[in-house]
């Protein structure tokens, strides 16, 4: 869970920093295409972090007792 949160926060920081540098580069005249890739990289890191957090939450919910319910369903079939 901590890995997902850290990855999400680092992706957020990286995306915000890249957007700020990209906007500043428009006013200085030195447009850099690398910052566009930095924004995409930040968004990907945020998405992966969110998926890790969701997978951890689902694993905790199924360990609480949903496994027995699924076993009963298979026995009735």
Tab-separated table of C-alpha atoms in Angstrom:
chain	number	residue	atom	x	y	z
A	1	UNK	CA	0.000	0.000	0.000
A	2	UNK	CA	2.835	2.374	0.815
A	3	UNK	CA	4.498	1.652	-2.528
A	4	UNK	CA	1.352	2.677	-4.376
A	5	UNK	CA	1.015	5.878	-2.379
A	6	UNK	CA	4.671	6.800	-2.864
A	7	UNK	CA	4.450	6.081	-6.583
A	8	UNK	CA	1.279	8.165	-6.891
A	9	UNK	CA	2.810	11.120	-5.028
A	10	UNK	CA	6.056	10.999	-7.017
A	11	UNK	CA	4.085	10.839	-10.267
A	12	UNK	CA	2.018	13.832	-9.166
A	13	UNK	CA	5.125	15.834	-8.295
A	14	UNK	CA	6.827	14.896	-11.560
A	15	UNK	CA	3.763	15.784	-13.652
A	16	UNK	CA	3.250	19.155	-11.942
A	17	UNK	CA	6.933	20.039	-12.280
A	18	UNK	CA	6.965	19.075	-15.967
A	19	UNK	CA	3.823	21.102	-16.664
A	20	UNK	CA	5.316	24.139	-14.906
A	21	UNK	CA	8.561	23.904	-16.898
A	22	UNK	CA	6.600	23.361	-20.113
A	23	UNK	CA	4.500	26.494	-19.507
A	24	UNK	CA	7.586	28.532	-18.623
A	25	UNK	CA	9.359	27.355	-21.768
A	26	UNK	CA	6.558	28.781	-23.919
A	27	UNK	CA	7.240	32.261	-22.542
A	28	UNK	CA	11.027	32.021	-22.877
A	29	UNK	CA	10.891	30.727	-26.441
A	30	UNK	CA	12.861	27.545	-25.755
A	31	UNK	CA	10.224	24.858	-26.171
A	32	UNK	CA	11.379	21.438	-25.047
A	33	UNK	CA	9.595	18.320	-26.214
A	34	UNK	CA	11.116	16.364	-23.332
A	35	UNK	CA	8.739	17.993	-20.858
A	36	UNK	CA	5.770	16.518	-22.736
A	37	UNK	CA	7.256	13.080	-22.126
A	38	UNK	CA	7.815	14.069	-18.492
A	39	UNK	CA	4.117	14.860	-18.118
A	40	UNK	CA	3.171	11.533	-19.685
A	41	UNK	CA	5.630	9.719	-17.419
A	42	UNK	CA	4.107	11.394	-14.365
A	43	UNK	CA	0.599	10.413	-15.425
A	44	UNK	CA	1.690	6.819	-16.000
A	45	UNK	CA	3.286	6.692	-12.540
A	46	UNK	CA	0.089	8.080	-11.010
A	47	UNK	CA	-1.992	5.470	-12.823
A	48	UNK	CA	0.224	2.581	-11.771
A	49	UNK	CA	0.225	3.829	-8.176
A	50	UNK	CA	-3.570	4.004	-8.236
A	51	UNK	CA	-3.797	0.456	-9.595
A	52	UNK	CA	-1.473	-0.832	-6.851
A	53	UNK	CA	-3.611	0.857	-4.190
A	54	UNK	CA	-6.805	-0.638	-5.684
A	55	UNK	CA	-5.319	-4.130	-5.882
A	56	UNK	CA	-4.261	-3.930	-2.242
A	57	UNK	CA	-7.749	-2.863	-1.167
A	58	UNK	CA	-9.381	-5.672	-3.145
A	59	UNK	CA	-7.009	-8.229	-1.633
A	60	UNK	CA	-7.877	-7.047	1.883
A	61	UNK	CA	-11.629	-7.219	1.162
A	62	UNK	CA	-11.529	-10.772	-0.182
A	63	UNK	CA	-9.435	-12.004	2.725
A	64	UNK	CA	-12.144	-10.908	5.143
A	65	UNK	CA	-14.672	-13.592	4.312
A	66	UNK	CA	-15.750	-13.325	0.693
A	67	UNK	CA	-13.824	-16.496	-0.105
A	68	UNK	CA	-16.305	-18.605	1.882
A	69	UNK	CA	-19.203	-17.032	0.008
A	70	UNK	CA	-17.618	-17.936	-3.327
A	71	UNK	CA	-17.030	-21.493	-2.124
A	72	UNK	CA	-20.717	-21.856	-1.172
A	73	UNK	CA	-21.769	-20.642	-4.618
A	74	UNK	CA	-19.672	-23.323	-6.316
A	75	UNK	CA	-21.105	-26.044	-4.061
A	76	UNK	CA	-24.661	-25.082	-5.009
A	77	UNK	CA	-23.950	-25.342	-8.742
